[in-house]
Amino acid sequence: MNYRHITLPSAVIPVTREVDVLVIGGGASGIAAAIAAAQGGASTMLVEQRGFLGGMGTVALVPAFCPFTDKRKPIVRGLGLQLMEQMKQACDPAFRKEYQDMLDWVPIDPEVLKRVYDDAVLESGVTPLYHTFVYDVVLSPDRKTVEGVIIVNKTGRSFISCRYIIDCTGDGDIAALAGVPFQKGGEEGELQPGSMCYLLANVDRPKFSRYLEESGDSGQLHKTVELAIAEGALPEGRKSISGLAWVSDYLVGVNFGHVFGVDGTLAEDLTRGAIEGRRTAERQLQFFRRYVPGFENAHMVASGEQLGIRETRRIEGDYTLTVDDFIAARSFPDDIARNAYYIDIHLANSKSEMTFNHLPPGVSHGVPYRIMLPVGIDNLWVAGRSVSSDRAVQGSLRVMPNCFSMGQAAGTAAVLAQQGSTGSRGISVAELQRRLLEQDVWLGEDRVPAEKEKERNTP
């Protein structure tokens, strides 16, 4: 858009906080990064634009955690797995009983999860600051380090000084403000669509289960959705439901359908997407009431505060993880996590096809430390879906379990950098891996902590 410009007068901005590690963004990666940094002894602040933590799992009501396993064993462990288990324990007895042994596609109770995240960051010693946006970053004279950020909130404008900073915005906002080069979307700029997720109450799960059994339809309602499209009750597009996550027999989280052409880095697009998303959700509610037994009296009790966003920026880092790395299930000397989630690229418009690529059960690939290191900046890590990867691999790395893993590694690396007075590239990767293993992170069968190996071999 062509706005005219104005010149603002210079201003003296107060420094309200000086911290060792500053984490921007309170989604899965930011929560794990902040906890890991604080537990390592660094003074840590976590800045989040909403009034609660959780990112897409709470802001956008994404209804379930993606898998923590490679279909044979848990490969995402550490803080992410611990936090999910804490949510289970904080839920009601029926939820705990049903999902106590599940590690994949565990439903999210968003209100419980908000409290679990609050407690976890406070107990670790993190200082949270909610309802706050980052307005700009301040770089050192040589432009190689971030000295801090200018924030804006109800209190006003102020400056937070930091030694190290971790970008967990999901959109690479801090890296972009610092001048780090990035890519966005596909070759023609196309982006995966967003989804407006929501919670439906007053549903009847046993009746729904009987319908699936009697009709032969799948849990994603392929047949029912195709019938509704043919009869004009639903628009052309995705012919199944992404997911139904049953919080209880009367409450279900829904991820269904797409809103196209939304760039999650543009407020104008997010505004249009929110409005269109709510209209889409209302149409889907009428579909459920009319076509799906057990949903005749369904009531929408909440929709996402914003669309669930799947992709925006991907930074240029010291290494770019590629689809060849994924397919070959490569490991790297600087692995800080493992990933087995399939490549999941949603159609860019209602006419195109979705892309899926699965690894065999029991197989995973390494996630190298270098993909979190943005070129040109020495005290900044980027963790989460905007790490350095090609578009295909981003479609795999972007989910919450992986974001937990990358955040935990970034927070632990920041502690090492602080202790050694180095930049992000000056730490010992071997020491980072050792500390992650001590934190119950899994880096593959060939990287098991010596003490755990001893325990396993002790009669």
Tab-separated table of C-alpha atoms in Angstrom:
chain	number	residue	atom	x	y	z
A	1	MET	CA	0.000	0.000	0.000
A	2	ASN	CA	1.187	3.560	-0.704
A	3	TYR	CA	0.930	5.465	2.540
A	4	ARG	CA	2.219	8.994	2.833
A	5	HIS	CA	4.941	9.369	5.449
A	6	ILE	CA	5.285	11.497	8.549
A	7	THR	CA	8.356	12.341	10.596
A	8	LEU	CA	8.199	11.624	14.302
A	9	PRO	CA	10.126	13.767	16.764
A	10	SER	CA	13.062	12.118	18.505
A	11	ALA	CA	12.190	10.606	21.865
A	12	VAL	CA	13.955	9.521	25.022
A	13	ILE	CA	12.769	5.990	25.827
A	14	PRO	CA	13.223	4.505	29.298
A	15	VAL	CA	15.149	1.266	29.780
A	16	THR	CA	12.731	-0.838	31.797
A	17	ARG	CA	14.646	-4.107	31.986
A	18	GLU	CA	18.135	-5.532	31.472
A	19	VAL	CA	18.273	-9.312	31.068
A	20	ASP	CA	20.672	-12.004	29.984
A	21	VAL	CA	18.220	-13.742	27.659
A	22	LEU	CA	15.199	-12.157	26.021
A	23	VAL	CA	12.661	-14.463	24.358
A	24	ILE	CA	10.120	-12.932	21.992
A	25	GLY	CA	6.973	-14.972	21.396
A	26	GLY	CA	5.157	-17.244	23.843
A	27	GLY	CA	4.248	-20.217	21.666
A	28	ALA	CA	5.721	-23.684	22.072
A	29	SER	CA	9.242	-22.656	21.053
A	30	GLY	CA	9.220	-19.534	23.222
A	31	ILE	CA	7.939	-21.335	26.302
A	32	ALA	CA	10.631	-24.004	26.020
A	33	ALA	CA	13.375	-21.474	25.227
A	34	ALA	CA	12.536	-19.297	28.201
A	35	ILE	CA	12.246	-22.202	30.646
A	36	ALA	CA	15.530	-23.732	29.465
A	37	ALA	CA	17.356	-20.411	29.749
A	38	ALA	CA	15.979	-19.649	33.202
A	39	GLN	CA	16.650	-23.149	34.511
A	40	GLY	CA	20.213	-22.742	33.286
A	41	GLY	CA	20.669	-19.716	35.522
A	42	ALA	CA	20.188	-16.854	33.041
A	43	SER	CA	17.959	-13.928	33.910
A	44	THR	CA	15.205	-14.407	31.362
A	45	MET	CA	12.226	-12.407	30.148
A	46	LEU	CA	9.491	-13.738	27.859
A	47	VAL	CA	7.538	-11.153	25.847
A	48	GLU	CA	4.168	-12.185	24.413
A	49	GLN	CA	1.623	-10.073	22.516
A	50	ARG	CA	-1.434	-11.836	23.952
A	51	GLY	CA	-2.546	-12.163	27.557
A	52	PHE	CA	-1.552	-15.816	27.724
A	53	LEU	CA	0.979	-18.296	26.385
A	54	GLY	CA	0.557	-21.190	23.981
A	55	GLY	CA	0.700	-19.783	20.468
A	56	MET	CA	-1.368	-21.694	17.944
A	57	GLY	CA	-2.534	-24.188	20.603
A	58	THR	CA	-4.343	-21.496	22.594
A	59	VAL	CA	-4.505	-18.371	20.411
A	60	ALA	CA	-5.763	-20.213	17.329
A	61	LEU	CA	-7.369	-23.180	19.164
A	62	VAL	CA	-5.465	-25.793	17.148
A	63	PRO	CA	-7.236	-28.761	18.729
A	64	ALA	CA	-4.463	-31.318	19.308
A	65	PHE	CA	-0.748	-31.763	19.736
A	66	CYS	CA	0.906	-33.303	16.704
A	67	PRO	CA	2.810	-36.575	17.296
A	68	PHE	CA	5.695	-36.828	19.732
A	69	THR	CA	6.684	-40.258	18.344
A	70	ASP	CA	8.021	-41.841	15.160
A	71	LYS	CA	5.111	-44.332	15.477
A	72	ARG	CA	7.295	-46.644	17.542
A	73	LYS	CA	8.871	-44.550	20.296
A	74	PRO	CA	8.840	-40.978	21.582
A	75	ILE	CA	11.488	-38.931	19.810
A	76	VAL	CA	10.403	-35.486	21.015
A	77	ARG	CA	11.017	-35.607	24.735
A	78	GLY	CA	12.372	-33.037	27.160
A	79	LEU	CA	10.291	-29.995	28.048
A	80	GLY	CA	7.671	-30.439	25.346
A	81	LEU	CA	6.678	-33.906	26.459
A	82	GLN	CA	6.778	-32.860	30.114
A	83	LEU	CA	4.430	-29.936	29.493
A	84	MET	CA	1.948	-32.065	27.580
A	85	GLU	CA	1.931	-34.595	30.407
A	86	GLN	CA	1.355	-31.771	32.899
A	87	MET	CA	-1.675	-30.672	30.898
A	88	LYS	CA	-3.055	-34.214	31.055
A	89	GLN	CA	-2.645	-34.304	34.815
A	90	ALA	CA	-4.361	-30.937	35.195
A	91	CYS	CA	-7.407	-32.054	33.188
A	92	ASP	CA	-10.415	-33.862	34.635
A	93	PRO	CA	-10.191	-37.565	35.553
A	94	ALA	CA	-11.996	-38.785	32.429
A	95	PHE	CA	-9.524	-36.955	30.172
A	96	ARG	CA	-6.544	-38.300	32.136
A	97	LYS	CA	-7.854	-41.844	31.936
A	98	GLU	CA	-8.547	-41.761	28.192
A	99	TYR	CA	-5.309	-40.112	27.111
A	100	GLN	CA	-2.831	-41.134	29.803
A	101	ASP	CA	-0.923	-43.495	27.485
A	102	MET	CA	-1.253	-41.405	24.305
A	103	LEU	CA	1.634	-39.378	22.890
A	104	ASP	CA	0.259	-38.589	19.432
A	105	TRP	CA	-2.673	-36.322	18.609
A	106	VAL	CA	-3.519	-35.668	22.256
A	107	PRO	CA	-6.429	-33.170	22.418
A	108	ILE	CA	-5.723	-29.725	23.852
A	109	ASP	CA	-7.847	-28.247	26.619
A	110	PRO	CA	-6.851	-24.625	25.961
A	111	GLU	CA	-7.865	-23.158	29.303
A	112	VAL	CA	-6.007	-25.842	31.216
A	113	LEU	CA	-2.994	-25.453	28.960
A	114	LYS	CA	-2.840	-21.690	29.548
A	115	ARG	CA	-2.556	-22.268	33.295
A	116	VAL	CA	0.002	-25.036	32.884
A	117	TYR	CA	2.203	-22.743	30.805
A	118	ASP	CA	1.813	-19.846	33.263
A	119	ASP	CA	2.874	-22.057	36.150
A	120	ALA	CA	5.768	-23.617	34.247
A	121	VAL	CA	7.422	-20.337	33.256
A	122	LEU	CA	6.923	-18.764	36.685
A	123	GLU	CA	8.271	-21.800	38.531
A	124	SER	CA	11.384	-21.801	36.341
A	125	GLY	CA	12.145	-18.179	37.193
A	126	VAL	CA	11.129	-16.585	33.892
A	127	THR	CA	9.729	-13.037	34.010
A	128	PRO	CA	6.751	-12.959	31.622
A	129	LEU	CA	5.478	-9.759	30.026
A	130	TYR	CA	2.128	-10.140	28.258
A	131	HIS	CA	0.094	-7.699	26.137
A	132	THR	CA	3.298	-6.389	24.584
A	133	PHE	CA	4.519	-5.925	21.006
A	134	VAL	CA	8.078	-5.462	19.796
A	135	TYR	CA	8.213	-2.210	17.864
A	136	ASP	CA	11.847	-2.353	16.731
A	137	VAL	CA	15.258	-3.823	17.452
A	138	VAL	CA	18.402	-1.894	18.303
A	139	LEU	CA	21.590	-3.226	16.727
A	140	SER	CA	25.174	-2.662	17.776
A	141	PRO	CA	27.199	-0.153	15.710
A	142	ASP	CA	28.685	-2.993	13.655
A	143	ARG	CA	25.165	-4.454	13.204
A	144	LYS	CA	26.335	-7.904	14.288
A	145	THR	CA	24.448	-8.125	17.569
A	146	VAL	CA	21.026	-7.163	18.877
A	147	GLU	CA	21.422	-4.903	21.918
A	148	GLY	CA	17.734	-4.970	22.783
A	149	VAL	CA	14.226	-4.235	21.611
A	150	ILE	CA	11.804	-1.337	21.805
A	151	ILE	CA	8.461	-2.557	23.093
A	152	VAL	CA	4.998	-1.017	23.067
A	153	ASN	CA	2.190	-1.819	25.497
A	154	LYS	CA	-0.413	-0.080	27.665
A	155	THR	CA	2.384	1.286	29.839
A	156	GLY	CA	3.925	3.050	26.853
A	157	ARG	CA	7.150	2.685	24.867
A	158	SER	CA	10.271	1.356	26.534
A	159	PHE	CA	13.506	-0.499	25.879
A	160	ILE	CA	14.591	-3.950	27.076
A	161	SER	CA	18.344	-4.494	27.002
A	162	CYS	CA	19.633	-8.026	26.533
A	163	ARG	CA	22.839	-9.958	25.989
A	164	TYR	CA	21.122	-12.658	23.944
A	165	ILE	CA	17.788	-12.818	22.156
A	166	ILE	CA	15.688	-15.704	20.852
A	167	ASP	CA	13.122	-15.094	18.105
A	168	CYS	CA	10.161	-17.382	18.747
A	169	THR	CA	7.571	-15.270	16.965
A	170	GLY	CA	6.879	-17.992	14.397
A	171	ASP	CA	7.207	-15.367	11.688
A	172	GLY	CA	10.878	-14.466	12.127
A	173	ASP	CA	9.820	-10.950	13.145
A	174	ILE	CA	12.930	-10.143	15.169
A	175	ALA	CA	15.277	-11.566	12.553
A	176	ALA	CA	13.524	-9.562	9.837
A	177	LEU	CA	13.746	-6.354	11.874
A	178	ALA	CA	17.462	-7.065	12.345
A	179	GLY	CA	17.943	-7.257	8.584
A	180	VAL	CA	18.315	-11.032	8.270
A	181	PRO	CA	17.436	-12.223	4.736
A	182	PHE	CA	14.505	-14.609	4.433
A	183	GLN	CA	12.218	-16.437	2.020
A	184	LYS	CA	8.450	-16.533	2.198
A	185	GLY	CA	6.153	-19.164	0.721
A	186	GLY	CA	6.617	-20.891	-2.608
A	187	GLU	CA	8.354	-19.887	-5.822
A	188	GLU	CA	5.554	-17.487	-6.715
A	189	GLY	CA	5.046	-16.270	-3.159
A	190	GLU	CA	2.083	-18.566	-2.515
A	191	LEU	CA	1.442	-19.408	1.125
A	192	GLN	CA	-0.295	-22.315	2.788
A	193	PRO	CA	-3.816	-21.290	3.816
A	194	GLY	CA	-4.849	-20.555	7.369
A	195	SER	CA	-7.556	-22.382	9.298
A	196	MET	CA	-10.090	-21.045	11.774
A	197	CYS	CA	-10.301	-23.674	14.499
A	198	TYR	CA	-13.032	-23.747	17.127
A	199	LEU	CA	-14.619	-25.631	20.036
A	200	LEU	CA	-18.088	-27.186	19.800
A	201	ALA	CA	-20.057	-28.036	22.928
A	202	ASN	CA	-23.331	-29.913	23.445
A	203	VAL	CA	-22.270	-32.726	21.124
A	204	ASP	CA	-22.880	-36.440	21.632
A	205	ARG	CA	-19.723	-38.477	21.113
A	206	PRO	CA	-21.266	-41.947	21.592
A	207	LYS	CA	-23.925	-41.139	18.986
A	208	PHE	CA	-21.244	-39.856	16.610
A	209	SER	CA	-19.189	-43.024	17.103
A	210	ARG	CA	-22.213	-45.168	16.262
A	211	TYR	CA	-22.719	-43.134	13.092
A	212	LEU	CA	-19.144	-43.800	11.967
A	213	GLU	CA	-19.556	-47.506	12.615
A	214	GLU	CA	-22.901	-47.786	10.851
A	215	SER	CA	-22.050	-45.545	7.875
A	216	GLY	CA	-18.527	-46.818	7.327
A	217	ASP	CA	-17.264	-43.247	7.150
A	218	SER	CA	-13.844	-42.314	8.547
A	219	GLY	CA	-13.104	-40.158	11.571
A	220	GLN	CA	-12.302	-37.374	9.097
A	221	LEU	CA	-15.782	-37.718	7.596
A	222	HIS	CA	-14.633	-38.108	3.982
A	223	LYS	CA	-17.985	-39.436	2.715
A	224	THR	CA	-20.080	-36.972	4.683
A	225	VAL	CA	-18.037	-33.956	3.619
A	226	GLU	CA	-18.104	-34.993	-0.050
A	227	LEU	CA	-21.891	-35.360	0.136
A	228	ALA	CA	-22.243	-31.889	1.683
A	229	ILE	CA	-20.043	-30.380	-1.045
A	230	ALA	CA	-22.092	-32.089	-3.750
A	231	GLU	CA	-25.291	-30.702	-2.241
A	232	GLY	CA	-23.859	-27.190	-1.868
A	233	ALA	CA	-23.792	-27.156	1.926
A	234	LEU	CA	-19.998	-26.769	1.898
A	235	PRO	CA	-17.783	-24.998	-0.651
A	236	GLU	CA	-15.443	-26.784	-3.013
A	237	GLY	CA	-12.091	-27.485	-1.415
A	238	ARG	CA	-10.803	-29.878	1.167
A	239	LYS	CA	-12.841	-33.053	1.175
A	240	SER	CA	-12.262	-34.104	4.767
A	241	ILE	CA	-11.876	-32.696	8.259
A	242	SER	CA	-8.302	-32.120	9.387
A	243	GLY	CA	-9.111	-33.237	12.880
A	244	LEU	CA	-11.676	-33.714	15.634
A	245	ALA	CA	-10.099	-33.695	19.106
A	246	TRP	CA	-12.448	-34.847	21.853
A	247	VAL	CA	-11.815	-32.969	25.090
A	248	SER	CA	-14.841	-34.765	26.568
A	249	ASP	CA	-17.886	-36.639	25.301
A	250	TYR	CA	-19.701	-33.300	24.935
A	251	LEU	CA	-16.833	-30.987	23.870
A	252	VAL	CA	-14.724	-31.287	20.714
A	253	GLY	CA	-12.045	-29.187	19.043
A	254	VAL	CA	-12.349	-28.823	15.262
A	255	ASN	CA	-9.751	-28.117	12.564
A	256	PHE	CA	-11.594	-28.020	9.253
A	257	GLY	CA	-11.091	-26.228	5.985
A	258	HIS	CA	-9.017	-23.299	4.805
A	259	VAL	CA	-8.919	-19.548	4.398
A	260	PHE	CA	-6.788	-18.689	1.380
A	261	GLY	CA	-4.480	-15.829	0.513
A	262	VAL	CA	-3.586	-14.739	4.032
A	263	ASP	CA	-0.067	-13.516	4.786
A	264	GLY	CA	0.386	-13.871	8.545
A	265	THR	CA	2.926	-11.034	8.603
A	266	LEU	CA	0.338	-8.473	7.457
A	267	ALA	CA	-2.247	-7.089	9.880
A	268	GLU	CA	-4.613	-6.335	6.990
A	269	ASP	CA	-4.539	-9.987	5.893
A	270	LEU	CA	-5.000	-11.248	9.439
A	271	THR	CA	-8.023	-8.964	9.812
A	272	ARG	CA	-9.630	-10.208	6.614
A	273	GLY	CA	-8.733	-13.788	7.530
A	274	ALA	CA	-10.322	-13.529	10.964
A	275	ILE	CA	-13.589	-12.220	9.522
A	276	GLU	CA	-13.682	-14.767	6.718
A	277	GLY	CA	-12.627	-17.517	9.114
A	278	ARG	CA	-15.519	-16.855	11.475
A	279	ARG	CA	-17.966	-16.896	8.564
A	280	THR	CA	-16.464	-20.179	7.372
A	281	ALA	CA	-16.747	-21.659	10.865
A	282	GLU	CA	-20.434	-20.713	11.049
A	283	ARG	CA	-21.089	-22.454	7.717
A	284	GLN	CA	-19.277	-25.521	8.988
A	285	LEU	CA	-21.359	-25.471	12.179
A	286	GLN	CA	-24.517	-25.670	10.070
A	287	PHE	CA	-22.951	-28.588	8.164
A	288	PHE	CA	-22.304	-30.466	11.406
A	289	ARG	CA	-25.836	-29.886	12.679
A	290	ARG	CA	-27.429	-31.033	9.425
A	291	TYR	CA	-25.185	-33.877	8.280
A	292	VAL	CA	-23.432	-35.386	11.303
A	293	PRO	CA	-25.388	-37.411	13.887
A	294	GLY	CA	-24.351	-36.433	17.391
A	295	PHE	CA	-23.883	-32.793	16.364
A	296	GLU	CA	-27.553	-31.836	15.926
A	297	ASN	CA	-27.426	-29.476	18.927
A	298	ALA	CA	-23.805	-28.403	18.638
A	299	HIS	CA	-22.972	-24.954	19.999
A	300	MET	CA	-19.801	-23.042	19.120
A	301	VAL	CA	-18.368	-21.852	22.437
A	302	ALA	CA	-15.129	-20.369	21.083
A	303	SER	CA	-13.290	-19.724	17.843
A	304	GLY	CA	-9.637	-18.868	17.456
A	305	GLU	CA	-8.530	-15.335	18.280
A	306	GLN	CA	-6.819	-15.492	14.913
A	307	LEU	CA	-6.432	-17.935	12.053
A	308	GLY	CA	-4.043	-20.797	12.561
A	309	ILE	CA	-1.055	-19.777	10.407
A	310	ARG	CA	1.080	-22.500	8.827
A	311	GLU	CA	3.863	-20.569	7.144
A	312	THR	CA	5.325	-17.134	6.649
A	313	ARG	CA	9.050	-16.294	6.713
A	314	ARG	CA	11.917	-18.778	6.645
A	315	ILE	CA	15.200	-17.174	7.635
A	316	GLU	CA	18.500	-17.658	5.865
A	317	GLY	CA	20.687	-19.508	8.344
A	318	ASP	CA	24.101	-21.112	8.530
A	319	TYR	CA	22.540	-24.282	7.082
A	320	THR	CA	19.318	-24.818	5.176
A	321	LEU	CA	17.574	-28.109	5.921
A	322	THR	CA	16.226	-29.611	2.697
A	323	VAL	CA	13.726	-32.172	1.530
A	324	ASP	CA	16.669	-34.399	0.540
A	325	ASP	CA	17.803	-34.348	4.177
A	326	PHE	CA	14.288	-35.349	5.216
A	327	ILE	CA	13.920	-38.196	2.711
A	328	ALA	CA	17.403	-39.553	3.468
A	329	ALA	CA	16.709	-39.284	7.236
A	330	ARG	CA	20.088	-37.615	7.638
A	331	SER	CA	21.807	-37.001	10.939
A	332	PHE	CA	24.213	-34.121	11.513
A	333	PRO	CA	27.175	-33.584	13.845
A	334	ASP	CA	25.311	-30.651	15.436
A	335	ASP	CA	21.898	-32.285	15.886
A	336	ILE	CA	19.838	-30.752	18.679
A	337	ALA	CA	16.565	-32.640	18.023
A	338	ARG	CA	14.953	-35.379	15.932
A	339	ASN	CA	11.898	-35.077	13.701
A	340	ALA	CA	9.576	-37.668	12.187
A	341	TYR	CA	6.473	-35.595	11.428
A	342	TYR	CA	5.482	-35.953	7.809
A	343	ILE	CA	5.839	-33.206	5.206
A	344	ASP	CA	2.418	-31.572	5.287
A	345	ILE	CA	1.927	-28.743	2.788
A	346	HIS	CA	-1.666	-27.566	2.549
A	347	LEU	CA	-3.073	-26.524	-0.801
A	348	ALA	CA	-2.458	-22.874	-1.719
A	349	ASN	CA	-5.918	-22.573	-3.303
A	350	SER	CA	-9.091	-24.621	-3.605
A	351	LYS	CA	-7.983	-26.086	-6.967
A	352	SER	CA	-4.533	-27.412	-6.019
A	353	GLU	CA	-3.510	-30.595	-4.245
A	354	MET	CA	-1.975	-31.139	-0.822
A	355	THR	CA	1.484	-32.629	-0.419
A	356	PHE	CA	2.302	-35.429	2.032
A	357	ASN	CA	5.554	-37.307	2.493
A	358	HIS	CA	5.963	-39.777	5.343
A	359	LEU	CA	9.058	-41.397	6.797
A	360	PRO	CA	8.776	-45.109	7.632
A	361	PRO	CA	7.812	-45.986	11.217
A	362	GLY	CA	10.805	-45.851	13.532
A	363	VAL	CA	12.726	-43.469	11.255
A	364	SER	CA	13.569	-39.837	11.980
A	365	HIS	CA	16.007	-37.205	10.774
A	366	GLY	CA	18.282	-34.857	12.665
A	367	VAL	CA	17.619	-31.175	13.261
A	368	PRO	CA	20.960	-29.329	13.126
A	369	TYR	CA	21.803	-26.437	15.428
A	370	ARG	CA	22.902	-24.303	12.464
A	371	ILE	CA	19.376	-23.847	11.087
A	372	MET	CA	18.600	-21.633	14.113
A	373	LEU	CA	21.537	-19.270	13.465
A	374	PRO	CA	20.522	-16.341	11.220
A	375	VAL	CA	23.303	-15.095	8.982
A	376	GLY	CA	25.016	-11.897	10.057
A	377	ILE	CA	23.849	-11.771	13.690
A	378	ASP	CA	25.941	-13.257	16.510
A	379	ASN	CA	23.614	-13.220	19.535
A	380	LEU	CA	20.283	-14.199	17.961
A	381	TRP	CA	18.643	-17.598	17.634
A	382	VAL	CA	15.478	-18.288	15.667
A	383	ALA	CA	13.427	-21.233	16.938
A	384	GLY	CA	10.159	-22.593	15.581
A	385	ARG	CA	8.587	-22.708	12.156
A	386	SER	CA	10.727	-19.883	10.698
A	387	VAL	CA	14.077	-21.668	10.987
A	388	SER	CA	16.322	-22.050	7.941
A	389	SER	CA	14.766	-24.754	5.754
A	390	ASP	CA	13.274	-25.192	2.343
A	391	ARG	CA	9.520	-24.961	1.992
A	392	ALA	CA	8.922	-28.714	2.025
A	393	VAL	CA	10.782	-29.295	5.276
A	394	GLN	CA	9.083	-26.285	6.843
A	395	GLY	CA	5.865	-28.194	6.261
A	396	SER	CA	7.232	-30.823	8.635
A	397	LEU	CA	9.167	-28.802	11.221
A	398	ARG	CA	6.380	-26.299	11.882
A	399	VAL	CA	4.353	-28.313	14.416
A	400	MET	CA	4.329	-27.792	18.195
A	401	PRO	CA	6.436	-30.791	19.339
A	402	ASN	CA	9.279	-29.744	17.033
A	403	CYS	CA	8.955	-26.136	18.159
A	404	PHE	CA	9.362	-27.242	21.780
A	405	SER	CA	12.558	-29.081	20.832
A	406	MET	CA	14.101	-26.188	18.946
A	407	GLY	CA	13.161	-23.727	21.677
A	408	GLN	CA	14.704	-25.874	24.395
A	409	ALA	CA	17.927	-26.124	22.389
A	410	ALA	CA	18.040	-22.365	21.763
A	411	GLY	CA	17.479	-21.528	25.419
A	412	THR	CA	20.166	-23.978	26.511
A	413	ALA	CA	22.573	-22.602	23.894
A	414	ALA	CA	21.998	-19.062	25.172
A	415	VAL	CA	23.005	-20.181	28.663
A	416	LEU	CA	26.209	-21.683	27.290
A	417	ALA	CA	26.952	-18.489	25.373
A	418	GLN	CA	26.406	-16.404	28.494
A	419	GLN	CA	28.615	-18.641	30.609
A	420	GLY	CA	31.392	-18.574	28.019
A	421	SER	CA	30.908	-14.919	27.003
A	422	THR	CA	30.643	-16.017	23.369
A	423	GLY	CA	28.227	-15.543	20.524
A	424	SER	CA	25.794	-18.148	19.269
A	425	ARG	CA	28.474	-19.678	17.042
A	426	GLY	CA	31.149	-19.780	19.729
A	427	ILE	CA	29.580	-22.350	22.011
A	428	SER	CA	30.635	-25.984	22.205
A	429	VAL	CA	28.013	-27.955	20.312
A	430	ALA	CA	29.179	-31.129	22.068
A	431	GLU	CA	28.480	-29.461	25.421
A	432	LEU	CA	25.085	-28.284	24.171
A	433	GLN	CA	24.221	-31.834	23.170
A	434	ARG	CA	25.437	-33.161	26.513
A	435	ARG	CA	23.212	-30.733	28.406
A	436	LEU	CA	20.215	-31.506	26.211
A	437	LEU	CA	20.681	-35.208	26.865
A	438	GLU	CA	20.742	-34.454	30.593
A	439	GLN	CA	17.400	-32.694	30.094
A	440	ASP	CA	15.949	-35.928	28.645
A	441	VAL	CA	16.091	-34.723	25.032
A	442	TRP	CA	16.461	-37.616	22.581
A	443	LEU	CA	19.104	-37.230	19.875
A	444	GLY	CA	19.109	-40.769	18.490
A	445	GLU	CA	20.145	-44.229	19.590
A	446	ASP	CA	23.838	-43.420	19.183
A	447	ARG	CA	23.602	-40.446	21.536
A	448	VAL	CA	22.419	-41.774	24.861
A	449	PRO	CA	23.852	-40.188	28.036
A	450	ALA	CA	26.491	-42.356	29.679
A	451	GLU	CA	24.593	-42.480	32.967
A	452	LYS	CA	21.403	-43.609	31.200
A	453	GLU	CA	23.355	-46.237	29.283
A	454	LYS	CA	24.750	-47.467	32.602
A	455	GLU	CA	21.259	-47.628	34.100
A	456	ARG	CA	19.998	-49.588	31.093
A	457	ASN	CA	22.812	-52.140	31.370
A	458	THR	CA	22.611	-52.538	35.143
A	459	PRO	CA	20.914	-55.814	36.158
